[in-house]
């Protein structure tokens, strides 16, 4: 209604995550005539495609007066090519923001409200500040259980949903916060080998040194589309692929980025995040791995029990059978931290090698056993035993190799060129490992971008350590990253608590 | 602790308001070795100056691999020159964010907590997302009265404070939301003429078509420093200057920008915002103008009474005598909306011209009268009468001219080159004026950046309107802006409700 102006699209190649941003010259005729100021929300149109973007005004020459400099997200949302004509005007009010404000001012939201807010977030109609405000409001006045259900349903509805035509679909999720703990490839191989259908979609790392998709990618291709996924699952009963191309609960990807930036994990949002992904993937039976420990994501028994109750209630509302399996979150599981290093742990367990990390083996067997029982493939209390036979007789390893082949061919995880052991400065008993800082150390060494980088642990809690014992080995692809991780390790000698 | 890397400062001239932002090439050695990703908070250092900035990664050639592209706020915070050496590393954790999280998770904050959060915000240690989260948390679980006091004190403490050595200092504030309503220059002139000391600092427009400082600037210089302000006040007993150079409650400037972006005004933050500025300016006696109306900021009696009670209680806790004067907020006050147009209304009232807007005159007299009574210069009920004698006998006009001269010389407000009347499409009674959309119309015409631009109203609520009657005249400095406002007016014929 208030006019429109021609600008030329220019890709600035700026990564702002999901937030759509546009840069315009402060002195351009559009800014002057529209009365735009920085932080305004601007409706950009290119042909019949539209995107709302946050404006930053520019007063220097890297941009000229007829250019609209676009961030990556804006570029993709508009689907333009360099130099395409774009018009800009004030964005119309986003009506659902009134609902967010109403929640801030004390009112609970109903199903219709979440059903309007979430699609607007997915469509990019909210600025990052507005998403932040929504997340904070839902944490400060915690979501009631019905609100969690509404949010979950809205998140599922705002993306694609895989339909398995009434079949039993097994799934597994880890609440996270524990480095290593790469049970998924083992659990999928076991369950598929024992007759469950388990089309597992996983994420890449957001803040951790490796996501399941990062690790699996060192063993086989993971970027499959839905058709390819269905072909693998149809043939092998299971897969381990990256879910990012599937558009399952895309709202979750947006919310989780901002929750990480804020370091806020509210229980209600965590439940909606986990379950919306699983419902969208078509899960009917779900095992949740919940490590509990002082430096894990879930830090104590009270939080664990509350989250377990919440997950169970909401899963039930959606007709999903769920089993939450709390476990020891005091130290990493497995030896490797980082994509390839974790992949080698997975191979060692699947191949039944004597040097395989026993904690990883035990945790994977417990989770697979739980899932087998939940799906009625094993009597209560017998799941782990059933799983261990399929691991020991090579069926799981064989299944894993066939899944890798079906996904595009098995690969050998890369080895890092640069390694350095970290030695204990004094003798004693290993009393603690700081999960957060050991993850940080692995990231400084290059994980997850450098696939071979990370940490190889040589000790476990309770071990007697002599002075000079190697506690772990840093793996890096670049010498600079090795040096970098080393300096962090030197500055943080208490990552390993030896007393 | 984790290394540092050399980059060269480059001013990108990007206005991000207060938020410090840095742009680095994704493939530069710093990003690679530090493991930076977009949205990370980065500690930048140039010599002994430091700033924490939000990182956006760039994958195109407008920036090279040794450049750190800085937003305006980052540039100012670091105090660098083009090409200066900058190092970048991960920002250390901002400890006070733990207090924000603790409030999100249900705990009230004490004085010490606000005393840590607010200085960190002023120092730029919070990202815009983090400030948003703080604001939303304080609105969703409303601030208790003691928290409002702690917040106010922390905001005062994080900036400069004018010391008037125990003198009675009169001040006035309008809660806002009503276009026009430019009473301040009249109130200051009246009060100073009648012997009160009134060193008035005002703001520029944030989202409105004019702030008091914008209007006053068309009549005299307003960008005075503290020394110049003291000289004017010492000589004339009053001044009307821009407060922005004074560093009074700089936290407020940061919080209010984000509150506006979110369209959130919580009562507790509004109280802290108003009172922190006044306490920092040294006010001892304060009159608050609170327009109440359906399209004003305070929309009804309940909100008005609650805000009045809150302001009074917190002002009392700081030893400030306060009088809140609720008033009719159903329509703009005065005829002009926009800096120069409002200035002409002010002059008409001060000069006692017969065509002066009587509503502006009456409101200014009421506020000045209230302040005179509050400060003991007039008996209860006699303030307005006292004020009107000083207006009618020319003392206020004479005082205003002397204040302008002392501030650097009186100016003549500019006139707009382009004007166009908006006519009523049908006959009837004027039943409503939409304050928000009429403000928007004035901004589309160019206000406040184009000083002469805005709206001149010709009608008042209750007027009998014939079809074709001019409801208002648009004033613009550029033809394009005039056309632009016209098209908005055509699309919004119900800004004026004629029935």
Coordinates of C-alpha atoms in Angstrom, one line a residue, chain A residues 1-5 10-19 21 23 26 32-39 55-62 72 88-90 101 103-106 127-130 132-134 136-142 206 257-258 261-267 440 443-444 449 478 480-481 484 487-488 491-492, chain B residues 1-5 10-19 21 23 26 32-39 55-62 72 88-90 101 103-106 127-130 132-134 136-142 206 257-258 261-267 440 443-444 449 478 480-481 484 487-488 491-492:
Chain A
X1 CA 0.0 0.0 0.0
X2 CA 2.9 2.3 0.6
X3 CA 4.8 2.2 -2.6
X4 CA 7.6 0.0 -3.8
X5 CA 11.1 0.6 -5.2
X10 CA 23.5 -8.7 -4.6
X11 CA 24.7 -11.8 -2.8
X12 CA 26.9 -10.7 0.0
X13 CA 27.6 -14.2 1.1
X14 CA 26.9 -13.4 4.8
X15 CA 26.0 -16.3 7.0
X16 CA 23.4 -15.2 9.5
X17 CA 21.9 -18.7 10.1
X18 CA 18.2 -18.7 9.4
X19 CA 17.8 -14.9 9.9
X21 CA 19.0 -9.8 6.7
X23 CA 21.8 -4.3 3.7
X26 CA 21.2 4.8 4.1
X32 CA 14.7 7.9 2.2
X33 CA 11.3 7.6 0.7
X34 CA 10.2 4.7 2.9
X35 CA 11.6 6.2 6.0
X36 CA 13.5 3.0 6.8
X37 CA 15.9 2.9 9.7
X38 CA 18.2 0.1 10.8
X39 CA 16.4 -2.8 12.5
X55 CA 17.5 -4.0 7.6
X56 CA 21.0 -2.8 8.4
X57 CA 21.8 0.5 6.8
X58 CA 25.2 1.1 5.2
X59 CA 27.1 4.3 4.8
X60 CA 30.1 3.2 2.9
X61 CA 31.0 2.2 -0.6
X62 CA 31.0 -1.6 -0.5
X72 CA 22.5 -16.1 2.5
X88 CA 11.3 -3.1 -0.8
X89 CA 8.6 -1.8 1.5
X90 CA 7.7 -1.8 5.1
X101 CA 3.1 -10.4 23.4
X103 CA 1.9 -14.7 26.4
X104 CA 4.5 -12.3 27.7
X105 CA 1.8 -10.4 29.5
X106 CA 0.5 -13.5 31.2
X127 CA 13.3 -11.5 13.4
X128 CA 15.9 -13.3 15.6
X129 CA 15.0 -10.8 18.3
X130 CA 11.3 -11.9 18.0
X132 CA 14.3 -14.9 21.2
X133 CA 11.4 -13.2 22.8
X134 CA 9.1 -16.1 22.1
X136 CA 12.3 -16.6 26.6
X137 CA 8.6 -16.0 27.2
X138 CA 8.0 -19.8 27.0
X139 CA 10.8 -20.5 29.4
X140 CA 10.1 -17.7 32.0
X141 CA 6.5 -18.7 32.3
X142 CA 7.1 -22.4 31.7
X206 CA 25.3 -27.6 16.4
X257 CA 20.0 -22.3 17.1
X258 CA 18.7 -19.4 19.2
X261 CA 23.1 -18.9 21.4
X262 CA 21.3 -18.0 24.6
X263 CA 22.3 -21.2 26.4
X264 CA 18.6 -21.7 27.4
X265 CA 17.1 -25.1 27.4
X266 CA 13.7 -25.1 28.9
X267 CA 12.0 -28.4 29.6
X440 CA 35.5 -27.6 23.7
X443 CA 36.3 -28.5 18.8
X444 CA 39.5 -26.4 19.1
X449 CA 34.6 -29.5 10.4
X478 CA 46.2 -28.8 10.8
X480 CA 47.7 -24.7 14.0
X481 CA 44.6 -26.3 15.4
X484 CA 45.5 -24.2 19.6
X487 CA 47.2 -24.1 24.6
X488 CA 43.6 -24.5 25.8
X491 CA 45.2 -23.4 30.4
X492 CA 42.6 -25.9 31.7
Chain B
X1 CA 44.1 -18.2 26.9
X2 CA 43.3 -19.6 23.5
X3 CA 45.5 -17.6 21.2
X4 CA 45.0 -14.5 19.3
X5 CA 45.2 -13.5 15.6
X10 CA 37.9 -1.9 8.3
X11 CA 35.0 0.4 8.8
X12 CA 32.0 -1.0 6.9
X13 CA 29.8 1.9 7.9
X14 CA 27.0 -0.5 9.0
X15 CA 24.5 1.0 11.4
X16 CA 23.4 -1.8 13.8
X17 CA 22.4 0.6 16.6
X18 CA 24.2 -0.2 19.8
X19 CA 24.9 -3.8 18.8
X21 CA 29.0 -6.7 15.1
X23 CA 32.3 -9.5 9.8
X26 CA 34.7 -17.8 6.8
X32 CA 39.5 -21.6 11.0
X33 CA 41.9 -21.8 13.9
X34 CA 39.5 -20.4 16.5
X35 CA 36.7 -22.6 15.3
X36 CA 34.4 -19.5 15.0
X37 CA 30.9 -19.8 13.5
X38 CA 28.4 -17.2 12.8
X39 CA 26.6 -15.7 15.9
X55 CA 30.3 -12.5 14.4
X56 CA 28.8 -12.9 10.9
X57 CA 30.9 -14.9 8.6
X58 CA 31.3 -13.8 5.0
X59 CA 32.0 -15.9 1.9
X60 CA 32.4 -13.3 -0.8
X61 CA 35.0 -10.8 -1.9
X62 CA 33.7 -7.6 -0.4
X72 CA 29.7 1.5 13.6
X88 CA 40.1 -11.8 17.8
X89 CA 39.4 -14.7 20.2
X90 CA 36.4 -16.3 21.7
X101 CA 19.1 -17.3 33.1
X103 CA 15.5 -15.1 36.4
X104 CA 14.2 -17.0 33.4
X105 CA 14.1 -20.1 35.5
X106 CA 12.0 -18.4 38.2
X127 CA 24.3 -9.4 22.2
X128 CA 21.0 -8.0 21.1
X129 CA 19.5 -11.5 21.5
X130 CA 20.7 -11.5 25.1
X132 CA 16.0 -9.3 24.3
X133 CA 16.0 -12.3 26.5
X134 CA 16.6 -10.1 29.6
X136 CA 11.4 -10.5 27.9
X137 CA 12.2 -12.3 31.1
X138 CA 11.5 -9.1 33.1
X139 CA 8.2 -8.7 31.3
X140 CA 6.9 -12.3 31.4
X141 CA 7.5 -12.6 35.1
X142 CA 6.8 -8.9 35.9
X206 CA 12.9 6.9 18.4
X257 CA 15.6 0.4 21.3
X258 CA 15.0 -3.3 21.7
X261 CA 11.8 -3.3 18.0
X262 CA 9.7 -5.9 20.0
X263 CA 6.8 -3.5 20.7
X264 CA 7.0 -4.5 24.3
X265 CA 6.5 -2.0 27.1
X266 CA 6.3 -3.6 30.4
X267 CA 5.3 -1.4 33.4
X440 CA 3.0 6.9 10.8
X443 CA 6.9 9.9 9.3
X444 CA 6.1 8.9 5.8
X449 CA 14.6 13.6 9.6
X478 CA 10.6 16.1 -1.1
X480 CA 8.5 11.7 -3.4
X481 CA 7.8 11.7 0.3
X484 CA 4.3 8.5 -0.4
X487 CA -0.7 6.9 -0.9
X488 CA -0.7 5.8 2.7
X491 CA -5.1 3.4 1.7
X492 CA -6.1 4.3 5.3

